[in-house]
């Protein structure tokens, strides 16, 4: 990839956001953080992110509502859900509404999330 990848991290817990942002910075991404679903949709509408890491549980909208709002607006930014919720029905629902991946925290380390982001960005560029 020639340009610096733009990643939007949607996470309302500042401690987790800081941890993931550090890993993403080390991986060479330019990262913005949104703490609400409404903020995430607004940033996605700007066309800035190339990929979104989306928590399922947010203070205003859940991650499903964020993804649905984006898709209804024609925003096709790839979404990776990153959530503590790990039941099969939730994962299937996320994938059925257009997520490219679903990762479970704390099972996955921030560096591994960065690696998955790189993989998905390379796939979408091909």
PDB file of C-alpha atoms in Angstrom:
ATOM      1  CA  UNK A   1       0.000   0.000   0.000  1.00  0.00           C
ATOM      2  CA  UNK A   2       1.366   3.367  -0.970  1.00  0.00           C
ATOM      3  CA  UNK A   3      -0.633   5.682   1.283  1.00  0.00           C
ATOM      4  CA  UNK A   4      -1.092   5.476   5.025  1.00  0.00           C
ATOM      5  CA  UNK A   5      -4.243   3.431   5.730  1.00  0.00           C
ATOM      6  CA  UNK A   6      -7.020   5.331   7.526  1.00  0.00           C
ATOM      7  CA  UNK A   7      -8.675   3.301  10.262  1.00  0.00           C
ATOM      8  CA  UNK A   8     -11.640   4.417  12.332  1.00  0.00           C
ATOM      9  CA  UNK A   9     -11.751   2.802  15.762  1.00  0.00           C
ATOM     10  CA  UNK A  10     -15.190   2.971  17.356  1.00  0.00           C
ATOM     11  CA  UNK A  11     -14.674   2.294  21.058  1.00  0.00           C
ATOM     12  CA  UNK A  12     -16.212   4.116  24.016  1.00  0.00           C
ATOM     13  CA  UNK A  13     -13.729   2.888  26.629  1.00  0.00           C
ATOM     14  CA  UNK A  14     -10.771   5.263  26.564  1.00  0.00           C
ATOM     15  CA  UNK A  15      -8.334   2.726  28.029  1.00  0.00           C
ATOM     16  CA  UNK A  16      -9.086   0.182  25.293  1.00  0.00           C
ATOM     17  CA  UNK A  17      -9.105   2.841  22.601  1.00  0.00           C
ATOM     18  CA  UNK A  18      -5.640   4.026  23.664  1.00  0.00           C
ATOM     19  CA  UNK A  19      -4.292   0.468  23.682  1.00  0.00           C
ATOM     20  CA  UNK A  20      -5.618  -0.318  20.204  1.00  0.00           C
ATOM     21  CA  UNK A  21      -4.572   3.059  18.816  1.00  0.00           C
ATOM     22  CA  UNK A  22      -0.989   2.455  19.946  1.00  0.00           C
ATOM     23  CA  UNK A  23      -0.933  -0.920  18.174  1.00  0.00           C
ATOM     24  CA  UNK A  24      -2.436   0.630  15.050  1.00  0.00           C
ATOM     25  CA  UNK A  25       0.099   3.480  15.096  1.00  0.00           C
ATOM     26  CA  UNK A  26       2.933   0.952  15.359  1.00  0.00           C
ATOM     27  CA  UNK A  27       1.422  -0.911  12.391  1.00  0.00           C
ATOM     28  CA  UNK A  28       1.537   2.307  10.357  1.00  0.00           C
ATOM     29  CA  UNK A  29      -2.136   3.272  10.343  1.00  0.00           C
ATOM     30  CA  UNK A  30      -3.584   6.728  10.772  1.00  0.00           C
ATOM     31  CA  UNK A  31      -6.255   6.152  13.389  1.00  0.00           C
ATOM     32  CA  UNK A  32      -9.211   8.247  14.483  1.00  0.00           C
ATOM     33  CA  UNK A  33     -11.370   7.311  17.431  1.00  0.00           C
ATOM     34  CA  UNK A  34     -15.132   7.676  17.682  1.00  0.00           C
ATOM     35  CA  UNK A  35     -16.762   7.096  21.062  1.00  0.00           C
ATOM     36  CA  UNK A  36     -20.383   6.973  19.872  1.00  0.00           C
ATOM     37  CA  UNK A  37     -22.209   5.330  17.019  1.00  0.00           C
ATOM     38  CA  UNK A  38     -23.473   8.679  15.720  1.00  0.00           C
ATOM     39  CA  UNK A  39     -19.921  10.019  15.580  1.00  0.00           C
ATOM     40  CA  UNK A  40     -18.809   6.876  13.725  1.00  0.00           C
ATOM     41  CA  UNK A  41     -21.503   7.281  11.069  1.00  0.00           C
ATOM     42  CA  UNK A  42     -20.620  10.965  10.629  1.00  0.00           C
ATOM     43  CA  UNK A  43     -16.927  10.161  10.111  1.00  0.00           C
ATOM     44  CA  UNK A  44     -17.792   7.303   7.751  1.00  0.00           C
ATOM     45  CA  UNK A  45     -19.977   9.678   5.713  1.00  0.00           C
ATOM     46  CA  UNK A  46     -16.933  11.911   5.209  1.00  0.00           C
ATOM     47  CA  UNK A  47     -15.265   9.094   3.276  1.00  0.00           C
ATOM     48  CA  UNK A  48     -12.183   9.247   5.487  1.00  0.00           C
ATOM     49  CA  UNK A  49     -11.840   5.701   6.820  1.00  0.00           C
ATOM     50  CA  UNK A  50     -10.696   2.856   4.640  1.00  0.00           C
ATOM     51  CA  UNK A  51     -11.751   0.401   7.338  1.00  0.00           C
ATOM     52  CA  UNK A  52     -13.713   0.594  10.578  1.00  0.00           C
ATOM     53  CA  UNK A  53     -13.139  -1.348  13.799  1.00  0.00           C
ATOM     54  CA  UNK A  54     -16.529  -1.326  15.476  1.00  0.00           C
ATOM     55  CA  UNK A  55     -17.445  -2.233  19.047  1.00  0.00           C
ATOM     56  CA  UNK A  56     -20.872  -3.784  19.439  1.00  0.00           C
ATOM     57  CA  UNK A  57     -21.801  -2.037  22.686  1.00  0.00           C
ATOM     58  CA  UNK A  58     -21.773   1.754  22.426  1.00  0.00           C
ATOM     59  CA  UNK A  59     -23.496   4.387  24.562  1.00  0.00           C
ATOM     60  CA  UNK A  60     -25.974   5.561  21.905  1.00  0.00           C
ATOM     61  CA  UNK A  61     -26.329   3.007  19.095  1.00  0.00           C
ATOM     62  CA  UNK A  62     -25.179  -0.573  19.050  1.00  0.00           C
ATOM     63  CA  UNK A  63     -22.703  -1.647  16.410  1.00  0.00           C
ATOM     64  CA  UNK A  64     -25.453  -3.293  14.357  1.00  0.00           C
ATOM     65  CA  UNK A  65     -27.317   0.017  14.118  1.00  0.00           C
ATOM     66  CA  UNK A  66     -24.113   1.800  13.096  1.00  0.00           C
ATOM     67  CA  UNK A  67     -23.383  -0.719  10.352  1.00  0.00           C
ATOM     68  CA  UNK A  68     -27.007  -0.646   9.183  1.00  0.00           C
ATOM     69  CA  UNK A  69     -27.056   3.175   9.079  1.00  0.00           C
ATOM     70  CA  UNK A  70     -23.869   3.182   7.007  1.00  0.00           C
ATOM     71  CA  UNK A  71     -25.162   0.613   4.529  1.00  0.00           C
ATOM     72  CA  UNK A  72     -28.494   2.463   4.135  1.00  0.00           C
ATOM     73  CA  UNK A  73     -26.469   5.578   3.211  1.00  0.00           C
ATOM     74  CA  UNK A  74     -24.477   3.609   0.642  1.00  0.00           C
ATOM     75  CA  UNK A  75     -21.287   3.606   2.721  1.00  0.00           C
ATOM     76  CA  UNK A  76     -19.429   0.387   1.962  1.00  0.00           C
ATOM     77  CA  UNK A  77     -16.444   0.883   4.266  1.00  0.00           C
ATOM     78  CA  UNK A  78     -15.263  -2.554   5.445  1.00  0.00           C
ATOM     79  CA  UNK A  79     -16.237  -3.200   9.072  1.00  0.00           C
ATOM     80  CA  UNK A  80     -14.516  -5.484  11.548  1.00  0.00           C
ATOM     81  CA  UNK A  81     -16.547  -5.982  14.707  1.00  0.00           C
ATOM     82  CA  UNK A  82     -14.446  -6.120  17.878  1.00  0.00           C
ATOM     83  CA  UNK A  83     -16.596  -7.090  20.828  1.00  0.00           C
ATOM     84  CA  UNK A  84     -16.657  -9.025  24.057  1.00  0.00           C
ATOM     85  CA  UNK A  85     -19.864 -10.731  22.848  1.00  0.00           C
ATOM     86  CA  UNK A  86     -18.990 -14.117  21.399  1.00  0.00           C
ATOM     87  CA  UNK A  87     -22.213 -16.046  20.871  1.00  0.00           C
ATOM     88  CA  UNK A  88     -22.795 -17.570  17.446  1.00  0.00           C
ATOM     89  CA  UNK A  89     -26.040 -15.740  16.751  1.00  0.00           C
ATOM     90  CA  UNK A  90     -24.382 -12.364  17.288  1.00  0.00           C
ATOM     91  CA  UNK A  91     -21.420 -13.261  15.089  1.00  0.00           C
ATOM     92  CA  UNK A  92     -23.727 -14.560  12.342  1.00  0.00           C
ATOM     93  CA  UNK A  93     -25.803 -11.396  12.527  1.00  0.00           C
ATOM     94  CA  UNK A  94     -22.693  -9.205  12.220  1.00  0.00           C
ATOM     95  CA  UNK A  95     -21.487 -11.115   9.182  1.00  0.00           C
ATOM     96  CA  UNK A  96     -24.939 -11.095   7.594  1.00  0.00           C
ATOM     97  CA  UNK A  97     -25.138  -7.290   7.721  1.00  0.00           C
ATOM     98  CA  UNK A  98     -21.851  -6.904   5.914  1.00  0.00           C
ATOM     99  CA  UNK A  99     -19.000  -7.211   8.413  1.00  0.00           C
ATOM    100  CA  UNK A 100     -15.788  -8.546   6.900  1.00  0.00           C
ATOM    101  CA  UNK A 101     -14.634 -10.025  10.209  1.00  0.00           C
ATOM    102  CA  UNK A 102     -15.646 -10.484  13.846  1.00  0.00           C
ATOM    103  CA  UNK A 103     -13.019 -10.558  16.584  1.00  0.00           C
ATOM    104  CA  UNK A 104     -13.580 -11.258  20.262  1.00  0.00           C
ATOM    105  CA  UNK A 105     -11.825  -9.214  22.928  1.00  0.00           C
ATOM    106  CA  UNK A 106      -9.886  -9.965  25.044  1.00  0.00           C
ATOM    107  CA  UNK A 107      -9.085 -13.169  23.130  1.00  0.00           C
ATOM    108  CA  UNK A 108      -7.390 -11.223  20.352  1.00  0.00           C
ATOM    109  CA  UNK A 109      -4.382  -9.008  21.032  1.00  0.00           C
ATOM    110  CA  UNK A 110      -4.186  -5.469  19.589  1.00  0.00           C
ATOM    111  CA  UNK A 111      -1.247  -6.459  17.352  1.00  0.00           C
ATOM    112  CA  UNK A 112      -3.355  -9.304  15.943  1.00  0.00           C
ATOM    113  CA  UNK A 113      -6.193  -6.873  15.217  1.00  0.00           C
ATOM    114  CA  UNK A 114      -3.692  -4.687  13.335  1.00  0.00           C
ATOM    115  CA  UNK A 115      -2.596  -7.727  11.320  1.00  0.00           C
ATOM    116  CA  UNK A 116      -6.223  -8.524  10.424  1.00  0.00           C
ATOM    117  CA  UNK A 117      -6.732  -4.912   9.340  1.00  0.00           C
ATOM    118  CA  UNK A 118      -3.730  -5.193   7.005  1.00  0.00           C
ATOM    119  CA  UNK A 119      -5.103  -8.436   5.576  1.00  0.00           C
ATOM    120  CA  UNK A 120      -8.523  -6.941   4.859  1.00  0.00           C
ATOM    121  CA  UNK A 121      -7.072  -3.758   3.359  1.00  0.00           C
ATOM    122  CA  UNK A 122      -4.869  -5.821   1.047  1.00  0.00           C
ATOM    123  CA  UNK A 123      -7.852  -7.947   0.007  1.00  0.00           C
ATOM    124  CA  UNK A 124     -10.004  -4.902  -0.713  1.00  0.00           C
ATOM    125  CA  UNK A 125      -7.195  -3.294  -2.742  1.00  0.00           C
ATOM    126  CA  UNK A 126      -6.782  -6.395  -4.923  1.00  0.00           C
TER     127      UNK A 126
END
